[in-house]
């Protein structure tokens, strides 16, 4: 064993304590090495002085009782807190707080869902389930090419949202709701005679609809249909699909992002 290794081990040596084989080798080496022997003797002398000093310290007579009291105090506080929670008055107060928070959350969500003209939009969305398909004129085009078609049939200023421009159109029509003009077209696959969704476009001011300009799609539902509405200037675009709001949100993810 090298001297530096023995010196490191000897720092842990204490008189009267059981030692292992490595410590025994370090002690034997210290007995043969004058420098290590001197360091070990000085360390043992220092240890003895510390032990004597500790023995002169007299703890208070009631120290054991104080330590017992301190260890029991947290348990008493936990027990007291548990009793307070089980107390009917406390439970009633907590329940009332939960109800109040729930009501606040409900009104916040309700306010976020509501917007001026929502009832008119819901009626429009609900009417989708009453269509038979014969109401539409057959059209093979894309959304971005329908401006002239709708203008010739009485809907002025048709505008196609950028994320709907490339959708394949299989049928279109212009109809009126209480004298107010609405453009509508069906998106789908003409060869398979399948419809993917319906799209309404109307003037927001005529139906009292007010949505934040350039906002994201707002999703709502009516009967068995889900709708997504967005406003650009005075134009409102309503996409309608049979299904749930979650399914509508998944469909919107398939549209190209706005530039």
Short mmCIF file of C-alpha atoms in Angstrom, two decimals:
data_model
loop_
_atom_site.label_atom_id
_atom_site.label_comp_id
_atom_site.label_asym_id
_atom_site.label_seq_id
_atom_site.Cartn_x
_atom_site.Cartn_y
_atom_site.Cartn_z
CA UNK A 1 0.00 0.00 0.00
CA UNK A 2 1.33 3.40 -0.92
CA UNK A 3 1.87 6.09 1.69
CA UNK A 4 -0.63 8.56 0.19
CA UNK A 5 -3.33 5.85 0.13
CA UNK A 6 -2.59 4.95 3.75
CA UNK A 7 -2.75 8.61 4.78
CA UNK A 8 -6.19 8.97 3.20
CA UNK A 9 -7.48 5.86 5.01
CA UNK A 10 -6.00 6.88 8.36
CA UNK A 11 -8.12 10.03 8.39
CA UNK A 12 -11.08 7.72 9.05
CA UNK A 13 -9.32 5.76 11.82
CA UNK A 14 -10.87 6.02 15.29
CA UNK A 15 -9.51 4.41 18.42
CA UNK A 16 -11.61 1.50 19.66
CA UNK A 17 -13.63 1.20 16.44
CA UNK A 18 -13.63 -1.98 14.36
CA UNK A 19 -11.45 -1.69 11.27
CA UNK A 20 -11.28 -3.63 8.02
CA UNK A 21 -8.24 -5.22 6.34
CA UNK A 22 -7.34 -2.08 4.37
CA UNK A 23 -7.32 0.01 7.53
CA UNK A 24 -5.14 -2.61 9.28
CA UNK A 25 -2.56 -2.35 6.51
CA UNK A 26 -2.61 1.46 6.78
CA UNK A 27 -2.07 1.29 10.57
CA UNK A 28 0.85 -1.16 10.19
CA UNK A 29 2.39 1.08 7.53
CA UNK A 30 2.05 4.06 9.89
CA UNK A 31 3.90 2.16 12.60
CA UNK A 32 6.81 1.68 10.18
CA UNK A 33 6.71 5.17 8.61
CA UNK A 34 7.77 7.96 11.03
CA UNK A 35 5.89 10.70 9.15
CA UNK A 36 2.64 8.73 8.98
CA UNK A 37 3.05 7.68 12.60
CA UNK A 38 3.37 11.30 13.68
CA UNK A 39 0.25 12.34 11.68
CA UNK A 40 -1.77 9.43 13.10
CA UNK A 41 -0.69 10.27 16.67
CA UNK A 42 -1.68 13.92 16.20
CA UNK A 43 -5.05 12.89 14.79
CA UNK A 44 -5.73 10.47 17.69
CA UNK A 45 -4.79 13.15 20.22
CA UNK A 46 -7.17 15.63 18.56
CA UNK A 47 -9.97 13.05 18.58
CA UNK A 48 -9.48 12.48 22.31
CA UNK A 49 -9.73 16.20 23.00
CA UNK A 50 -13.00 16.43 21.04
CA UNK A 51 -14.45 13.44 22.90
CA UNK A 52 -13.56 14.98 26.27
CA UNK A 53 -15.11 18.28 25.25
CA UNK A 54 -18.33 16.53 24.22
CA UNK A 55 -18.49 14.70 27.55
CA UNK A 56 -18.41 18.04 29.38
CA UNK A 57 -21.60 19.12 27.61
CA UNK A 58 -24.63 18.49 29.81
CA UNK A 59 -28.01 18.49 28.01
CA UNK A 60 -31.12 19.85 29.78
CA UNK A 61 -32.86 17.34 31.99
CA UNK A 62 -36.10 17.55 29.97
CA UNK A 63 -34.40 17.32 26.55
CA UNK A 64 -35.83 13.87 25.84
CA UNK A 65 -39.36 15.10 26.60
CA UNK A 66 -38.92 18.17 24.38
CA UNK A 67 -37.72 16.02 21.48
CA UNK A 68 -40.72 13.72 21.96
CA UNK A 69 -43.08 16.70 21.98
CA UNK A 70 -41.55 18.09 18.77
CA UNK A 71 -41.89 14.76 16.97
CA UNK A 72 -45.54 14.46 18.03
CA UNK A 73 -46.51 18.02 17.03
CA UNK A 74 -46.64 17.47 13.22
CA UNK A 75 -48.87 14.44 13.72
CA UNK A 76 -51.22 16.50 15.90
CA UNK A 77 -51.34 19.25 13.24
CA UNK A 78 -52.12 16.71 10.51
CA UNK A 79 -54.84 15.19 12.66
CA UNK A 80 -56.29 18.63 13.38
CA UNK A 81 -56.24 19.54 9.68
CA UNK A 82 -57.92 16.24 8.78
CA UNK A 83 -60.65 16.90 11.33
CA UNK A 84 -61.18 20.40 9.94
CA UNK A 85 -61.53 19.07 6.40
CA UNK A 86 -64.06 16.45 7.53
CA UNK A 87 -66.00 19.15 9.37
CA UNK A 88 -69.43 19.58 7.63
CA UNK A 89 -69.10 23.36 7.62
CA UNK A 90 -65.72 23.18 5.89
CA UNK A 91 -67.00 20.62 3.38
CA UNK A 92 -69.99 22.86 2.61
CA UNK A 93 -67.72 25.84 2.05
CA UNK A 94 -65.43 23.85 -0.23
CA UNK A 95 -68.39 22.50 -2.19
CA UNK A 96 -69.77 26.02 -2.57
CA UNK A 97 -66.39 27.21 -3.85
CA UNK A 98 -66.28 24.40 -6.42
CA UNK A 99 -69.81 25.27 -7.59
CA UNK A 100 -68.92 28.97 -7.93
CA UNK A 101 -65.78 28.15 -9.94
CA UNK A 102 -67.82 25.79 -12.13
CA UNK A 103 -70.43 28.50 -12.79
CA UNK A 104 -67.73 31.03 -13.69
CA UNK A 105 -66.09 28.57 -16.09
CA UNK A 106 -69.51 27.80 -17.63
CA UNK A 107 -70.28 31.46 -18.28
CA UNK A 108 -66.79 32.11 -19.68
CA UNK A 109 -67.14 29.19 -22.12
CA UNK A 110 -70.70 30.22 -22.94
CA UNK A 111 -69.58 33.78 -23.67
CA UNK A 112 -66.76 32.49 -25.88
CA UNK A 113 -69.23 30.33 -27.81
CA UNK A 114 -71.83 33.07 -28.29
CA UNK A 115 -71.56 35.77 -30.92
CA UNK A 116 -74.04 38.17 -32.56
CA UNK A 117 -76.03 36.42 -35.27
CA UNK A 118 -75.30 32.90 -33.99
CA UNK A 119 -79.00 31.93 -34.09
CA UNK A 120 -79.22 32.76 -37.80
CA UNK A 121 -76.08 30.70 -38.45
CA UNK A 122 -77.46 27.75 -36.48
CA UNK A 123 -80.70 27.86 -38.47
CA UNK A 124 -78.68 27.91 -41.68
CA UNK A 125 -76.58 24.98 -40.46
CA UNK A 126 -79.65 23.01 -39.40
CA UNK A 127 -81.21 23.42 -42.85
CA UNK A 128 -78.37 21.34 -44.33
CA UNK A 129 -80.02 18.14 -43.15
CA UNK A 130 -83.17 18.93 -45.13
CA UNK A 131 -81.47 19.06 -48.54
CA UNK A 132 -82.07 16.27 -51.04
CA UNK A 133 -79.34 17.26 -53.51
CA UNK A 134 -81.74 18.21 -56.30
CA UNK A 135 -81.55 21.85 -55.19
CA UNK A 136 -78.07 22.26 -56.73
CA UNK A 137 -77.08 22.89 -60.31
CA UNK A 138 -74.36 20.53 -61.41
CA UNK A 139 -71.02 22.37 -61.60
CA UNK A 140 -67.55 20.99 -62.23
CA UNK A 141 -65.19 23.65 -61.01
CA UNK A 142 -63.20 24.83 -58.00
CA UNK A 143 -64.20 27.29 -55.32
CA UNK A 144 -61.89 29.96 -56.70
CA UNK A 145 -63.68 29.96 -60.09
CA UNK A 146 -67.26 30.45 -58.90
CA UNK A 147 -67.33 34.27 -58.78
CA UNK A 148 -68.92 34.78 -62.22
CA UNK A 149 -71.26 31.83 -61.77
CA UNK A 150 -72.75 33.30 -58.59
CA UNK A 151 -72.82 36.84 -60.00
CA UNK A 152 -74.92 35.66 -62.95
CA UNK A 153 -77.41 34.13 -60.50
CA UNK A 154 -77.81 37.15 -58.25
CA UNK A 155 -75.09 36.89 -55.59
CA UNK A 156 -72.79 39.88 -55.95
CA UNK A 157 -69.21 40.02 -54.69
CA UNK A 158 -68.52 36.31 -54.14
CA UNK A 159 -65.21 35.82 -52.40
CA UNK A 160 -63.36 32.55 -51.91
CA UNK A 161 -61.19 32.09 -48.80
CA UNK A 162 -57.62 31.15 -49.68
CA UNK A 163 -57.81 27.82 -47.84
CA UNK A 164 -61.00 26.86 -49.74
CA UNK A 165 -59.94 28.00 -53.20
CA UNK A 166 -58.78 24.61 -54.47
CA UNK A 167 -61.73 22.56 -53.21
CA UNK A 168 -63.52 20.64 -56.01
CA UNK A 169 -67.12 21.86 -56.49
CA UNK A 170 -69.81 19.44 -57.73
CA UNK A 171 -72.89 21.66 -57.38
CA UNK A 172 -73.90 25.23 -56.61
CA UNK A 173 -76.97 27.34 -56.00
CA UNK A 174 -78.17 30.77 -54.89
CA UNK A 175 -81.16 30.89 -52.58
CA UNK A 176 -82.87 33.32 -50.25
CA UNK A 177 -83.62 33.31 -46.53
CA UNK A 178 -86.28 35.89 -45.65
CA UNK A 179 -85.29 37.93 -48.70
CA UNK A 180 -81.54 37.77 -47.96
CA UNK A 181 -79.32 36.19 -50.62
CA UNK A 182 -77.05 33.24 -49.77
CA UNK A 183 -74.54 31.48 -52.05
CA UNK A 184 -74.01 27.78 -51.46
CA UNK A 185 -71.95 25.07 -53.07
CA UNK A 186 -71.24 21.42 -52.46
CA UNK A 187 -67.68 20.09 -52.30
CA UNK A 188 -66.99 16.48 -53.22
CA UNK A 189 -66.14 13.94 -55.89
CA UNK A 190 -68.39 14.11 -58.97
CA UNK A 191 -67.28 10.72 -60.31
CA UNK A 192 -68.08 8.97 -57.04
CA UNK A 193 -71.16 11.16 -56.50
CA UNK A 194 -69.99 11.83 -52.93
CA UNK A 195 -70.21 15.08 -51.00
CA UNK A 196 -67.47 16.12 -48.59
CA UNK A 197 -69.04 19.29 -47.21
CA UNK A 198 -71.34 22.23 -47.92
CA UNK A 199 -70.15 25.82 -47.95
CA UNK A 200 -72.41 28.85 -47.40
CA UNK A 201 -71.37 32.41 -48.17
CA UNK A 202 -73.47 35.38 -47.13
CA UNK A 203 -73.18 39.02 -46.13
CA UNK A 204 -72.62 39.30 -42.38
CA UNK A 205 -74.48 42.61 -42.09
CA UNK A 206 -77.67 41.12 -43.56
CA UNK A 207 -77.81 38.40 -40.89
CA UNK A 208 -76.47 40.45 -37.98
CA UNK A 209 -73.35 38.30 -37.66
CA UNK A 210 -70.32 39.85 -35.99
CA UNK A 211 -67.08 37.91 -35.70
CA UNK A 212 -63.51 39.17 -35.25
CA UNK A 213 -62.00 40.07 -38.60
CA UNK A 214 -59.44 37.58 -39.95
CA UNK A 215 -60.10 35.24 -37.01
CA UNK A 216 -59.68 31.46 -37.08
CA UNK A 217 -62.61 29.19 -37.79
CA UNK A 218 -65.21 29.10 -35.00
CA UNK A 219 -66.70 25.63 -34.69
CA UNK A 220 -70.32 25.03 -33.63
CA UNK A 221 -72.93 22.30 -33.98
CA UNK A 222 -76.63 22.04 -34.73
CA UNK A 223 -78.59 18.79 -34.73
CA UNK A 224 -76.41 16.17 -36.47
CA UNK A 225 -74.30 18.77 -38.28
CA UNK A 226 -71.10 20.59 -37.36
CA UNK A 227 -70.18 23.95 -38.78
CA UNK A 228 -67.12 26.19 -38.99
CA UNK A 229 -67.65 29.89 -39.58
CA UNK A 230 -65.26 32.72 -40.34
CA UNK A 231 -65.71 36.34 -41.37
CA UNK A 232 -63.70 38.49 -43.78
CA UNK A 233 -64.98 42.02 -44.10
CA UNK A 234 -68.74 41.72 -44.70
CA UNK A 235 -68.43 38.18 -46.05
CA UNK A 236 -69.13 35.15 -43.87
CA UNK A 237 -68.10 31.63 -44.82
CA UNK A 238 -69.84 28.68 -43.20
CA UNK A 239 -68.54 25.16 -43.81
CA UNK A 240 -71.05 22.44 -42.88
CA UNK A 241 -70.46 18.71 -42.46
CA UNK A 242 -72.52 15.92 -40.97
CA UNK A 243 -70.77 14.84 -37.77
CA UNK A 244 -69.34 16.22 -34.55
CA UNK A 245 -67.36 19.33 -33.72
CA UNK A 246 -64.27 17.17 -33.21
CA UNK A 247 -64.65 15.73 -36.72
CA UNK A 248 -65.04 19.22 -38.12
CA UNK A 249 -61.83 20.33 -36.41
CA UNK A 250 -60.02 17.37 -37.93
CA UNK A 251 -61.37 18.32 -41.38
CA UNK A 252 -60.18 21.90 -41.00
CA UNK A 253 -56.66 20.59 -40.34
CA UNK A 254 -56.66 19.08 -43.84
CA UNK A 255 -57.18 22.52 -45.46
CA UNK A 256 -54.10 24.42 -46.61
CA UNK A 257 -53.04 27.18 -44.14
CA UNK A 258 -53.90 30.79 -44.80
CA UNK A 259 -51.05 32.69 -46.49
#
